[in-house]
Short mmCIF file of C-alpha atoms and ligand atoms in Angstrom, two decimals:
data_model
loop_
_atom_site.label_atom_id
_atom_site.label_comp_id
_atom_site.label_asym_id
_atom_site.label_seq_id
_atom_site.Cartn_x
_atom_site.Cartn_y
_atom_site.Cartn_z
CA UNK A 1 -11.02 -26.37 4.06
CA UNK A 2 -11.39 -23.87 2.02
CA UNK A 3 -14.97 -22.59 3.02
CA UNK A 4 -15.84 -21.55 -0.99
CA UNK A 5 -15.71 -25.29 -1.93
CA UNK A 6 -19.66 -25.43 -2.10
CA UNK A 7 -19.28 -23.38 -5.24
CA UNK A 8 -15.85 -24.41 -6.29
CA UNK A 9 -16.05 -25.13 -10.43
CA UNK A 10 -16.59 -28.96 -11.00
CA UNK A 11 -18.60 -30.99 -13.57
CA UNK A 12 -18.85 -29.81 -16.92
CA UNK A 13 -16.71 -26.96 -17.69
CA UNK A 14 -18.72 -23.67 -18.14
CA UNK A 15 -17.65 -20.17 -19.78
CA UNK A 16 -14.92 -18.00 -18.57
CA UNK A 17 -14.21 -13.97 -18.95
CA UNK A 18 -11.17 -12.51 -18.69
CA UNK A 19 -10.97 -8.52 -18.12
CA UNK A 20 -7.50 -6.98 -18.27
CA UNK A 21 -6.52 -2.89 -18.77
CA UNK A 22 -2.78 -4.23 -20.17
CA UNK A 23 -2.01 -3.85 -23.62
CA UNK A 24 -1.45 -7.63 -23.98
CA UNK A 25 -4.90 -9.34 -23.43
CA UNK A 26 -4.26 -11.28 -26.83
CA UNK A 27 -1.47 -13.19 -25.07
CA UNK A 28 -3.43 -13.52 -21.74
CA UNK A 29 -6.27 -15.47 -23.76
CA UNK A 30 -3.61 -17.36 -25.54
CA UNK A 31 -1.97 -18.58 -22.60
CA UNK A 32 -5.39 -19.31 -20.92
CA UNK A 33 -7.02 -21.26 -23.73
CA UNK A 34 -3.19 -23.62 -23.67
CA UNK A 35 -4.17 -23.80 -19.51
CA UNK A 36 -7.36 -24.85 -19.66
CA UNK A 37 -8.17 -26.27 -23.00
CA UNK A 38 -11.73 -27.87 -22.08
CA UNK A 39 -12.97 -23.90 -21.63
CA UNK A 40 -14.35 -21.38 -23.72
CA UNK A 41 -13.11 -17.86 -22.66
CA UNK A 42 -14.07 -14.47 -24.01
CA UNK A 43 -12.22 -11.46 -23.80
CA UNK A 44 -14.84 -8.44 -21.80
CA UNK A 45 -15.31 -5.34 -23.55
CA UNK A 46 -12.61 -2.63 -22.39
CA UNK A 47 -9.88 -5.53 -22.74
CA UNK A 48 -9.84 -5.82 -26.70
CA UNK A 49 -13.13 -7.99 -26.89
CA UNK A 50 -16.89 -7.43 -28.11
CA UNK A 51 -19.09 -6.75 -25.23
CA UNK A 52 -21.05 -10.16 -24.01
CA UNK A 53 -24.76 -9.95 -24.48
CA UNK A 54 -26.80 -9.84 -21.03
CA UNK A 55 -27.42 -13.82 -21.23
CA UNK A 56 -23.96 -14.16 -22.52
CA UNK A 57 -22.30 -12.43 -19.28
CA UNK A 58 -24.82 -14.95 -16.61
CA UNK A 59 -23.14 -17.89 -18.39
CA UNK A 60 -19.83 -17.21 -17.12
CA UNK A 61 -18.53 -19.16 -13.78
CA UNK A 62 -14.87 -18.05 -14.06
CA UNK A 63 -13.72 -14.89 -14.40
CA UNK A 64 -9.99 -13.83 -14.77
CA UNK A 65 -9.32 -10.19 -13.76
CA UNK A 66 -7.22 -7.82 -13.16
CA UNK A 67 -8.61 -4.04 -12.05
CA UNK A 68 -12.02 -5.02 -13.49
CA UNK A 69 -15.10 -2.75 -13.98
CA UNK A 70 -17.88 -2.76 -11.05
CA UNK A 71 -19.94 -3.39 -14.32
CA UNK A 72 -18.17 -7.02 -15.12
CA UNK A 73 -19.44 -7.80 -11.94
CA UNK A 74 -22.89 -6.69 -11.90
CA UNK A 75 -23.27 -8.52 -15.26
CA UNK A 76 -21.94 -12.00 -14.65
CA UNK A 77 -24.32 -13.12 -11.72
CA UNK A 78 -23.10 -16.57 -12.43
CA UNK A 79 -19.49 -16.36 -11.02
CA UNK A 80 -18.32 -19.26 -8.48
CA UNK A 81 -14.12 -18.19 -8.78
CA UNK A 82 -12.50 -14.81 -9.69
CA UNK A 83 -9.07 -15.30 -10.43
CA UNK A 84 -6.15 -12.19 -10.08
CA UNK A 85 -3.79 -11.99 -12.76
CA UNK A 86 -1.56 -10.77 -10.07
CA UNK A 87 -0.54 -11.33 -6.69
CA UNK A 88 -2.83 -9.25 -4.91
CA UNK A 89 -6.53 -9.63 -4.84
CA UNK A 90 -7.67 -6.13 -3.12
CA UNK A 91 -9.23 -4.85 -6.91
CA UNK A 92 -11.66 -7.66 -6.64
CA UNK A 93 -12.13 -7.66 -3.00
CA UNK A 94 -13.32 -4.07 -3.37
CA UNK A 95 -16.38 -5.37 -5.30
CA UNK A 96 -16.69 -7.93 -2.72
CA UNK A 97 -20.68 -6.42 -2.68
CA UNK A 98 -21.21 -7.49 -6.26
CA UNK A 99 -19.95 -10.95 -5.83
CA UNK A 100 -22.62 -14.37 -5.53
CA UNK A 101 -22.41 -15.33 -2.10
CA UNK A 102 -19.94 -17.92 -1.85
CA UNK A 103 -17.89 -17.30 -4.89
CA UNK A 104 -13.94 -18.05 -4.41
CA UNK A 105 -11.60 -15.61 -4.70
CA UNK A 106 -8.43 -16.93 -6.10
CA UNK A 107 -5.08 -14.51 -6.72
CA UNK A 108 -1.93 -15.66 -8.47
CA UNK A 109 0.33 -17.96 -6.55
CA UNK A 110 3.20 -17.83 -9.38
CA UNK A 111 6.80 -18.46 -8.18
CA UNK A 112 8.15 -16.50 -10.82
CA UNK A 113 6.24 -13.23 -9.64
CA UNK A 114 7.98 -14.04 -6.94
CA UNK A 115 11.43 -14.08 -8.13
CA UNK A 116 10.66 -11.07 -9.97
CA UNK A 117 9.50 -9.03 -6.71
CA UNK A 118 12.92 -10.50 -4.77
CA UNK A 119 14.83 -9.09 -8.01
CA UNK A 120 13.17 -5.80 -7.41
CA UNK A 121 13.66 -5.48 -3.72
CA UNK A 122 17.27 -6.65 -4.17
CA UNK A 123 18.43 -4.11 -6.54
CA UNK A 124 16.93 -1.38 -4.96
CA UNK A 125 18.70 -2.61 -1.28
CA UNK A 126 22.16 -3.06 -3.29
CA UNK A 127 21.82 0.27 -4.99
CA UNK A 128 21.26 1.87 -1.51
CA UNK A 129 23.99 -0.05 0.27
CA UNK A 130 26.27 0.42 -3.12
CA UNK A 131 25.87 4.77 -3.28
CA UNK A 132 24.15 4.12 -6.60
CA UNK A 133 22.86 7.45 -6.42
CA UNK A 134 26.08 9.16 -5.04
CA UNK A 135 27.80 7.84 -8.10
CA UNK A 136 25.31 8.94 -10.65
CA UNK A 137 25.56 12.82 -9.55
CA UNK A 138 29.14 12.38 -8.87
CA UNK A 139 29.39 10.97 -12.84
CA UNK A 140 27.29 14.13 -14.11
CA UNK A 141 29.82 16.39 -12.38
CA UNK A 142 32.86 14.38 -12.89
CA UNK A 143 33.55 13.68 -9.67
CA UNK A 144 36.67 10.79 -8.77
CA UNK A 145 35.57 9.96 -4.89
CA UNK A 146 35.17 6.92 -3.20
CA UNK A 147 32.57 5.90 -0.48
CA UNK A 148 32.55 2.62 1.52
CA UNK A 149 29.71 1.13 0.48
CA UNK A 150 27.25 0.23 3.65
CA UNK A 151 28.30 -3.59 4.17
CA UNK A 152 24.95 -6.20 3.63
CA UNK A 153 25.86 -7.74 7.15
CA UNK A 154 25.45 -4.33 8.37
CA UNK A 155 22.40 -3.12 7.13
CA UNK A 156 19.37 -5.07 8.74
CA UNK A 157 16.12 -5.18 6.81
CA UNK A 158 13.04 -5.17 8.30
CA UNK A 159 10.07 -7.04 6.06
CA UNK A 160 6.52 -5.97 6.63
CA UNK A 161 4.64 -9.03 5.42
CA UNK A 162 5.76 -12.28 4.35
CA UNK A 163 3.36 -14.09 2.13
CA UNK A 164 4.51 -15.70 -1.32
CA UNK A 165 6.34 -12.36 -2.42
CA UNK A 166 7.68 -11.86 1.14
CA UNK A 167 9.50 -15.43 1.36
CA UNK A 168 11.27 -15.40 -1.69
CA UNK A 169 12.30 -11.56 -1.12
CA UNK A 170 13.92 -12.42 2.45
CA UNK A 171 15.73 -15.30 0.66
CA UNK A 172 17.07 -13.45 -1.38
CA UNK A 173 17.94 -10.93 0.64
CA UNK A 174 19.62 -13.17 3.46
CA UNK A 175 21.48 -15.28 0.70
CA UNK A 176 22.98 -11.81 -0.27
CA UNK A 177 23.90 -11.53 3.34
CA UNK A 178 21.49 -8.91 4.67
CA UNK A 179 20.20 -9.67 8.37
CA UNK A 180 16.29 -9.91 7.40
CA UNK A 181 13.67 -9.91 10.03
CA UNK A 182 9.78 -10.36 9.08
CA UNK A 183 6.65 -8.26 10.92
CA UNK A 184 3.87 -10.50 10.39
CA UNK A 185 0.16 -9.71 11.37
CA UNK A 186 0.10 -12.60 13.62
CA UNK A 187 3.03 -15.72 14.47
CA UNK A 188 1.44 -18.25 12.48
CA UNK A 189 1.27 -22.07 13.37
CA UNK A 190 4.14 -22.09 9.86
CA UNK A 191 6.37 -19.55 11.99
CA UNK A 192 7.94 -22.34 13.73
CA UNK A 193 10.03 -23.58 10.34
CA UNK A 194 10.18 -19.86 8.92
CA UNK A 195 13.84 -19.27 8.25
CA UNK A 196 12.95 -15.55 8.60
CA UNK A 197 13.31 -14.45 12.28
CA UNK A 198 9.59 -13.26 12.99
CA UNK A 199 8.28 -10.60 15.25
CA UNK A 200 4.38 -9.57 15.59
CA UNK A 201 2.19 -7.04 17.45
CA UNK A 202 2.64 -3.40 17.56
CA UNK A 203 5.20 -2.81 20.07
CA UNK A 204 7.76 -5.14 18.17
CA UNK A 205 6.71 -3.71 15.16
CA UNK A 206 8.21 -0.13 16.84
CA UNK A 207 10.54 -1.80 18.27
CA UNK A 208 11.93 -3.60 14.92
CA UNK A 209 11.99 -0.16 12.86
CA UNK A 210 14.26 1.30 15.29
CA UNK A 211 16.78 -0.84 14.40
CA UNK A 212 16.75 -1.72 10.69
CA UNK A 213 18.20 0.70 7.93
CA UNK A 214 16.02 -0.42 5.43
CA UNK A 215 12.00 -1.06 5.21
CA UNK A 216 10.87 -3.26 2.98
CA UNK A 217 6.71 -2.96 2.54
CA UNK A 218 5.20 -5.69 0.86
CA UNK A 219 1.81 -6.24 3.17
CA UNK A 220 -1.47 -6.73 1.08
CA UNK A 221 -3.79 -3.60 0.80
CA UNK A 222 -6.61 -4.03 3.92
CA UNK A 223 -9.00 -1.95 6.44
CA UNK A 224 -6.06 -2.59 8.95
CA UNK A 225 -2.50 -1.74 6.91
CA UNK A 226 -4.33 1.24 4.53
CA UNK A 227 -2.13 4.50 5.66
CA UNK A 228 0.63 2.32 7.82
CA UNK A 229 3.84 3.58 6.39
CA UNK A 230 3.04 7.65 7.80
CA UNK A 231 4.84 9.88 10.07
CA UNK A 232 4.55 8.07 13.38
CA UNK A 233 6.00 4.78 11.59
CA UNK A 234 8.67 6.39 9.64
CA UNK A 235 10.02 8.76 12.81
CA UNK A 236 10.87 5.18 14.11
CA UNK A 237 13.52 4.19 11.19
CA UNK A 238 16.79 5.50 12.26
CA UNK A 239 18.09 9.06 10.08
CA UNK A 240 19.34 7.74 6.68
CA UNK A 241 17.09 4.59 5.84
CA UNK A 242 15.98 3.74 2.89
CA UNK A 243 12.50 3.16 2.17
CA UNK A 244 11.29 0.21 -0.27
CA UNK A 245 7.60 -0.15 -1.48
CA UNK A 246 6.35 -2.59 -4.17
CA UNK A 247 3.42 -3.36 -2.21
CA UNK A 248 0.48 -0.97 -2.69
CA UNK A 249 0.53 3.06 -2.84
CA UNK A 250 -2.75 2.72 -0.47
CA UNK A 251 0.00 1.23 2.17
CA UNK A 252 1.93 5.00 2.55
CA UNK A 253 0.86 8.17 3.16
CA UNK A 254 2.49 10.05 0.19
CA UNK A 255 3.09 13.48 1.72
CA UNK A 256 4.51 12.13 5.17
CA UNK A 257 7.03 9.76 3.02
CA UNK A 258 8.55 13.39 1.42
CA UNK A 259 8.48 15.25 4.31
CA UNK A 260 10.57 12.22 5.73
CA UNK A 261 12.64 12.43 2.72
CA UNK A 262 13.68 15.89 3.02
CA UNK A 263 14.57 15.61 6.72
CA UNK A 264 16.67 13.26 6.04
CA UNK A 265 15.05 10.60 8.13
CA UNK A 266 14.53 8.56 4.89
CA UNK A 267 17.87 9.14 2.81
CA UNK A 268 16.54 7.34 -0.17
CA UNK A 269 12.88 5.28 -1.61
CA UNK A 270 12.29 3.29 -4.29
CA UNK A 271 8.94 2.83 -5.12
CA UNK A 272 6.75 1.07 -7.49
CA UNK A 273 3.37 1.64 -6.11
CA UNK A 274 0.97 4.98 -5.83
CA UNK A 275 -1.74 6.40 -3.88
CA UNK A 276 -3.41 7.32 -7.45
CA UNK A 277 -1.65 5.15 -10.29
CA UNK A 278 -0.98 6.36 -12.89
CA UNK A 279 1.16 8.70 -11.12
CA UNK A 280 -0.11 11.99 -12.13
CA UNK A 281 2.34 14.18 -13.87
CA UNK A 282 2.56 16.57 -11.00
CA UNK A 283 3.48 14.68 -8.49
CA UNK A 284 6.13 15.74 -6.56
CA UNK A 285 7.56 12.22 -6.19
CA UNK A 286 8.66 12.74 -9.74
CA UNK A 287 11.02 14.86 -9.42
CA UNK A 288 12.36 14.18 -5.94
CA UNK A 289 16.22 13.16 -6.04
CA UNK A 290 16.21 10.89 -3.34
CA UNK A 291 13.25 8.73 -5.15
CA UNK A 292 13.54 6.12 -7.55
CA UNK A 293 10.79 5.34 -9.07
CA UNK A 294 9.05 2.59 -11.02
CA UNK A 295 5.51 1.97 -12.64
CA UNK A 296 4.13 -0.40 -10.94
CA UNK A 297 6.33 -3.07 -12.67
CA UNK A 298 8.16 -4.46 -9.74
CA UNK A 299 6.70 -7.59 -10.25
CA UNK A 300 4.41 -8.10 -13.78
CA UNK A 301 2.54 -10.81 -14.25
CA UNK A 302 3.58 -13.33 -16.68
CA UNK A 303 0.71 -14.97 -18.94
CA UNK A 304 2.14 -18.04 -19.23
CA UNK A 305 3.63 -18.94 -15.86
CA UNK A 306 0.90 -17.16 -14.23
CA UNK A 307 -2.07 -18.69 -15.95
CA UNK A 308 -0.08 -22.15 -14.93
CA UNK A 309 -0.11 -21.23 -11.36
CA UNK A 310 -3.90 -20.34 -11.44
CA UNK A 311 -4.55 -23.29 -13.27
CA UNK A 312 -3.37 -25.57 -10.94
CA UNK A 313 -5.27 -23.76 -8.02
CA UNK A 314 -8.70 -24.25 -9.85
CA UNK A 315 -7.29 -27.94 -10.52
CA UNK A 316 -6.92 -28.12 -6.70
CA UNK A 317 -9.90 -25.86 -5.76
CA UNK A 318 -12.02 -28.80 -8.39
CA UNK A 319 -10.47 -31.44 -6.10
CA UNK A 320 -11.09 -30.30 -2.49
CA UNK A 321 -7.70 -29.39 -1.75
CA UNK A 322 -6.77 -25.66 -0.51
CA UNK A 323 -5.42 -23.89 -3.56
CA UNK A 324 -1.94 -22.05 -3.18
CA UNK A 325 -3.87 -18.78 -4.28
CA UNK A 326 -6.74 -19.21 -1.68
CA UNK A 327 -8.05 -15.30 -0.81
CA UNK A 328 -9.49 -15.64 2.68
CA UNK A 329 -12.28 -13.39 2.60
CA UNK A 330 -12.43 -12.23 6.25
CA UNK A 331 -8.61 -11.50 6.87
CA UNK A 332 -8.99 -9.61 3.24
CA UNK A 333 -6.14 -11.03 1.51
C1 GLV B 1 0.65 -6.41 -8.57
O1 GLV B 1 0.49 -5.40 -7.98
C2 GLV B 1 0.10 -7.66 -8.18
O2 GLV B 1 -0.72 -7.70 -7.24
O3 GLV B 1 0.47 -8.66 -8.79
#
């Protein structure tokens, strides 16, 4: 079962917070008070609301977050679920400290997140395998030459992680006819119906990077994948790959990815994520040709369908059942 259960959110419905740095926290509310009509929810100071009195901020048990103060956490001592207004769950995990023992962590289990991060990773692969880029500074210059594009059935990806985001992306990918194959942490007991070839361990890992063109990173931020995509990772891919991260900055080391991009052993990235977001202005990433980059907007999170998606996971979570968005605390994601 789900091992937070004891303080899962049942009985009388109590107060809920929500704490978001996005410019749209008006809709966020909206959509949450149409979710869960039977709950009061207050907006936390920093997100467009009035700051909650000290005996205000004990009454909440739910808290919706995304990126929230240490301070949010201190206050509301009451807390049995945290809900992510995204897909990943390491911003509340890192105040793991603060939380009441027990509390459930809950991050967004939205299929349309996922579509959006399988839309991302798709148009950055086609671009690649298309000369996108080629074209673009052949267009400034005026430039009539063709290239054979690299063919999909040619051009294996290799998927590091395959949770929610991960499944939908290799779909995707393999109904656009690119040979996909997933690393996963460990062969889980759902491996056996995966239609995603699977490999594990480290060796495979080394192994599978040797012979894919393009990496694909979408593995949650923990102790054990912080730093992964560095030199000794990257001098695996073969000369030319391309490099795709929507996962988390914290995943790369941001120096070893440009020294791979000016040897040539990564011929293009596109990436959405940052070691330090937002991207400071003098980062060389900016400016680097080979590098297309994005805001961390691979995959934003819808108010509506997300708020849905969590409310049907505290529906579930209510009723003893696993929720879609479970966090396991231990394996950090
Ligand atoms: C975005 O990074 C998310 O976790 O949804």
């Amino acid at each position: 079962m789900t091992g937070g259960g004891s303080r899962a959110l049942s009985g009388t419905p109590g107060r809920s917070i929500l704490y978001t740095p996005w410019d749209n926290a008006a809709e966020w509310l909206a959509a949450l008070r149409a979710a869960l009509p039977d709950r009061p929810i207050d907006l936390w100071e920093g997100s467009g609301g009035a700051p909650p009195g000290p005996a205000q901020a004990a009454d909440y048990d739910l808290a919706f977050v995304w990126q929230a103060p240490e301070a949010l956490f201190e206050a509301c001592r009451g807390l049995r679920v945290v809900c992510s207004l995204g897909a990943g769950s390491d911003h509340i995990l890192r105040h793991r400290a603060k939380l009441p023992a027990g509390t459930a962590v809950l991050r967004a289990a939205d299929p349309l997140m996922a579509d959006r991060m399988a839309d991302y990773v798709l148009a950055a692969v086609l671009a690649f395998t298309q000369n996108h880029d080629l074209y673009r500074r052949q267009q400034a210059a005026r430039v009539w030459q063709r290239h054979a594009p690299r063919d999909a059935t040619a051009t294996p990806v290799g998927l590091l992680g395959l949770g929610r985001l991960g499944r939908r992306t290799a779909e995707k990918l393999q109904a656009a006819g690119f040979p996909v194959t997933a690393w996963v942490r460990s062969q889980r007991a759902a491996a056996a119906d995966s239609a995603v070839p699977l490999v594990s361990g480290e060796a495979a890992l080394a192994d599978l990077l040797g012979r894919v063109r393009v990496l694909v990173v979408l593995l949650p931020e923990t102790g054990a994948t912080r730093g992964l995509i560095a030199r000794p990772l990257l001098d695996r891919l073969p000369h030319g790959s391309l490099l795709v991260n929507p996962g988390r900055g914290g995943l790369m080391v941001e120096a070893d990815v440009l020294s791979a991009l000016d040897s040539g052993r990564l011929a293009a990235a596109a990436l959405d994520v940052f070691e330090t977001e937002p991207l400071p202005p003098d980062n060389p990433l900016w400016a680097h040709p080979a590098v297309t980059l994005t805001p961390h907007s691979a995959a934003i999170s819808d108010p509506v369908s997300v708020t849905q998606a969590l409310a049907a996971d505290l529906a579930r979570l209510a009723g003893g059942d696993r929720p879609d968005g479970w966090v396991d605390m231990a394996a950090g994601y």
